[in-house]
Amino acid sequence: MNVEQIKETYTEGMTIVLEEMKGEKTMPDGLRGTVKFVDDVGQIHMNWENGSSLALNIEEDKFFTMEEKKMISVILVEPGKYPKKIDIEDSLEAMQEVVGGYIEEYMPFDDDVAIVCNEKGKMNGAELNRAVYDKDGELMDIVAGKFFLCYAPIESETFQSLPKDMENKYREKFRFPERFFKQNDEIKVVPYKPINKEMER
């Protein structure tokens, strides 16, 4: 691909998702950024979401555009960790990889927001993750294993990215990891803060 082709392909404002930038530990897999411009030697100058402005070299770096793969932004919730926003490919295989098995859609909320989890998480002994409550604050269920939250409007046949307001709402709703134990035949749920920095990410 020559310089003119690179300029035509990677236009200003296009969203790029990084897969690998050699030698740059501060540029992780999955980092997103927007194209500023392509210079006269074919480097793609970027505004990365971590504040970096490092340019991409199409011969050395691995990346893809959001247009090349249908991606959705979801909130990943793991046992013992704070929730985090991730981008995943809008495919069954990618979703199964995230939750570690066949997926199950669970919609206990008034909003069109789905919990997508491993359908056999509890049967397989996955670690208990987060509690789900009804409108009156009564415990309805406990999700086992990793899950993600996405937008699932009734008129759509596919999962979609969470709108910003719902992203903030559900990140806060599931913010703290939880421990579970029985007391007087009742299940008690105790939120806690992750122990170390690694768990906070």
XYZ file of C-alpha atoms in Angstrom:
201
model
C 0.000 0.000 0.000
C 1.538 3.318 -1.060
C 1.237 6.635 0.778
C -1.722 7.867 -1.269
C -3.611 4.628 -0.639
C -2.898 4.901 3.091
C -4.242 8.468 3.088
C -7.390 7.355 1.267
C -7.922 4.388 3.599
C -7.243 6.038 6.969
C -9.118 9.322 7.035
C -9.417 11.939 9.776
C -11.751 10.910 12.602
C -11.692 7.181 11.812
C -11.616 4.946 14.910
C -8.766 2.448 15.149
C -8.323 -0.385 17.650
C -4.750 -1.370 18.454
C -3.704 -5.025 18.528
C 0.056 -4.611 18.932
C 2.575 -1.769 18.867
C 6.056 -3.251 19.160
C 8.190 -2.009 22.018
C 5.478 0.194 23.527
C 4.344 -1.209 26.875
C 2.031 1.753 27.493
C 0.039 0.936 24.338
C -2.045 -2.132 25.252
C -4.044 -4.449 23.043
C -7.566 -3.063 22.607
C -6.591 0.600 23.004
C -8.732 2.849 20.821
C -7.839 6.060 19.059
C -8.908 8.375 16.257
C -6.950 9.265 13.149
C -5.606 12.836 12.940
C -3.841 12.614 9.584
C -1.439 10.552 7.485
C 1.941 12.171 6.839
C 3.980 12.101 3.629
C 5.853 8.924 4.603
C 2.652 7.012 5.369
C 2.620 7.136 9.164
C -0.853 7.410 10.682
C -0.903 10.112 13.355
C -3.341 9.398 16.169
C -5.177 10.690 19.204
C -5.215 7.683 21.549
C -7.694 7.412 24.426
C -4.799 7.106 26.917
C -3.528 10.545 25.850
C -0.719 9.265 23.637
C -0.124 10.661 20.155
C 2.173 7.895 18.889
C 1.840 7.300 15.153
C 1.070 3.939 13.553
C 3.307 2.231 11.026
C 1.282 -0.146 8.855
C 4.355 -2.308 8.209
C 5.158 -2.884 11.887
C 2.033 -2.323 13.983
C -1.088 -4.474 14.138
C -4.479 -2.767 14.275
C -7.892 -2.646 12.683
C -10.601 -0.072 12.128
C -14.043 -0.230 13.694
C -15.344 -0.279 10.121
C -13.392 -3.456 9.284
C -14.886 -5.426 12.161
C -18.319 -4.807 13.628
C -17.393 -3.952 17.197
C -19.539 -3.107 20.199
C -18.565 -1.408 23.457
C -19.660 -3.290 26.573
C -18.984 -3.318 30.312
C -17.022 -6.386 31.433
C -17.660 -7.506 35.022
C -15.264 -10.051 36.535
C -15.191 -11.568 40.036
C -12.938 -9.600 42.369
C -12.492 -6.662 39.998
C -14.033 -3.315 39.165
C -16.060 -3.217 35.925
C -14.300 -1.976 32.806
C -15.304 -0.920 29.326
C -14.058 -3.153 26.519
C -14.664 -3.445 22.780
C -15.592 -6.865 21.461
C -16.361 -8.159 18.011
C -20.080 -8.515 17.387
C -19.908 -12.258 16.846
C -21.050 -15.299 18.804
C -17.500 -16.652 18.951
C -16.097 -13.438 20.449
C -18.851 -13.286 23.077
C -18.314 -16.916 24.031
C -14.616 -16.228 24.445
C -15.350 -13.355 26.840
C -17.620 -15.403 29.143
C -15.751 -18.691 28.737
C -18.511 -20.796 27.189
C -21.975 -20.760 25.661
C -23.716 -17.456 26.289
C -26.990 -16.782 28.067
C -28.880 -13.488 27.810
C -30.450 -12.292 31.056
C -32.567 -9.113 31.163
C -33.705 -8.351 34.733
C -33.730 -4.546 34.339
C -36.317 -1.994 33.202
C -33.740 -0.612 30.777
C -32.986 -2.492 27.561
C -29.737 -3.728 29.078
C -28.708 -7.377 28.995
C -26.400 -9.375 31.211
C -24.583 -11.814 28.922
C -23.029 -14.634 30.927
C -21.940 -18.263 30.706
C -25.116 -20.353 30.657
C -23.410 -23.119 32.656
C -21.406 -20.886 34.973
C -23.060 -22.080 38.179
C -23.163 -25.740 37.123
C -19.463 -25.634 36.281
C -18.599 -24.104 39.650
C -17.551 -20.677 38.367
C -16.771 -18.126 41.067
C -19.813 -16.149 42.213
C -19.562 -12.649 40.803
C -22.379 -10.133 41.398
C -25.867 -10.127 42.901
C -28.934 -8.961 40.968
C -31.811 -7.303 42.827
C -35.442 -6.514 42.024
C -37.071 -3.075 42.289
C -37.638 -3.553 46.020
C -34.021 -4.431 46.698
C -34.700 -8.141 47.153
C -32.028 -10.550 45.962
C -33.184 -12.240 42.735
C -30.093 -14.022 41.511
C -26.320 -14.260 41.655
C -24.346 -14.340 38.420
C -21.429 -16.779 38.412
C -18.313 -16.189 36.341
C -17.451 -13.319 34.024
C -20.244 -11.458 32.282
C -20.711 -8.343 30.210
C -23.440 -5.733 29.973
C -24.674 -4.504 26.607
C -27.583 -2.648 25.038
C -30.340 -4.976 23.812
C -33.327 -2.979 22.520
C -36.352 -5.160 21.859
C -36.576 -4.030 18.232
C -32.997 -5.137 17.488
C -31.879 -8.664 16.633
C -28.314 -8.003 17.771
C -26.560 -6.691 20.852
C -25.367 -3.097 20.650
C -22.956 -0.738 22.386
C -24.188 0.714 25.649
C -25.247 4.376 25.376
C -23.076 6.615 27.555
C -25.752 7.233 30.204
C -26.409 3.509 30.618
C -22.696 2.760 30.601
C -22.216 5.098 33.572
C -25.321 3.807 35.366
C -24.417 0.124 35.153
C -20.720 0.600 35.780
C -21.747 2.220 39.077
C -24.417 -0.421 39.765
C -21.858 -3.234 39.589
C -18.885 -1.181 40.747
C -17.748 -3.198 43.745
C -16.900 -6.915 43.797
C -19.012 -8.928 46.235
C -18.578 -11.826 48.646
C -21.421 -14.203 49.456
C -22.156 -16.294 52.535
C -25.087 -17.887 54.339
C -26.365 -16.609 57.669
C -29.500 -17.976 59.336
C -30.582 -19.593 56.061
C -30.242 -16.276 54.233
C -27.685 -15.334 51.617
C -25.683 -12.290 52.642
C -23.916 -10.091 50.097
C -20.921 -7.985 51.134
C -19.347 -5.508 48.667
C -15.608 -4.913 49.000
C -12.758 -3.037 47.361
C -10.212 -5.011 45.312
C -7.002 -5.774 47.192
C -4.443 -4.566 44.668
C -4.037 -2.267 41.690
C -4.140 -5.116 39.186
C -7.651 -6.006 40.321
C -8.763 -2.405 39.919
C -8.280 -2.520 36.168
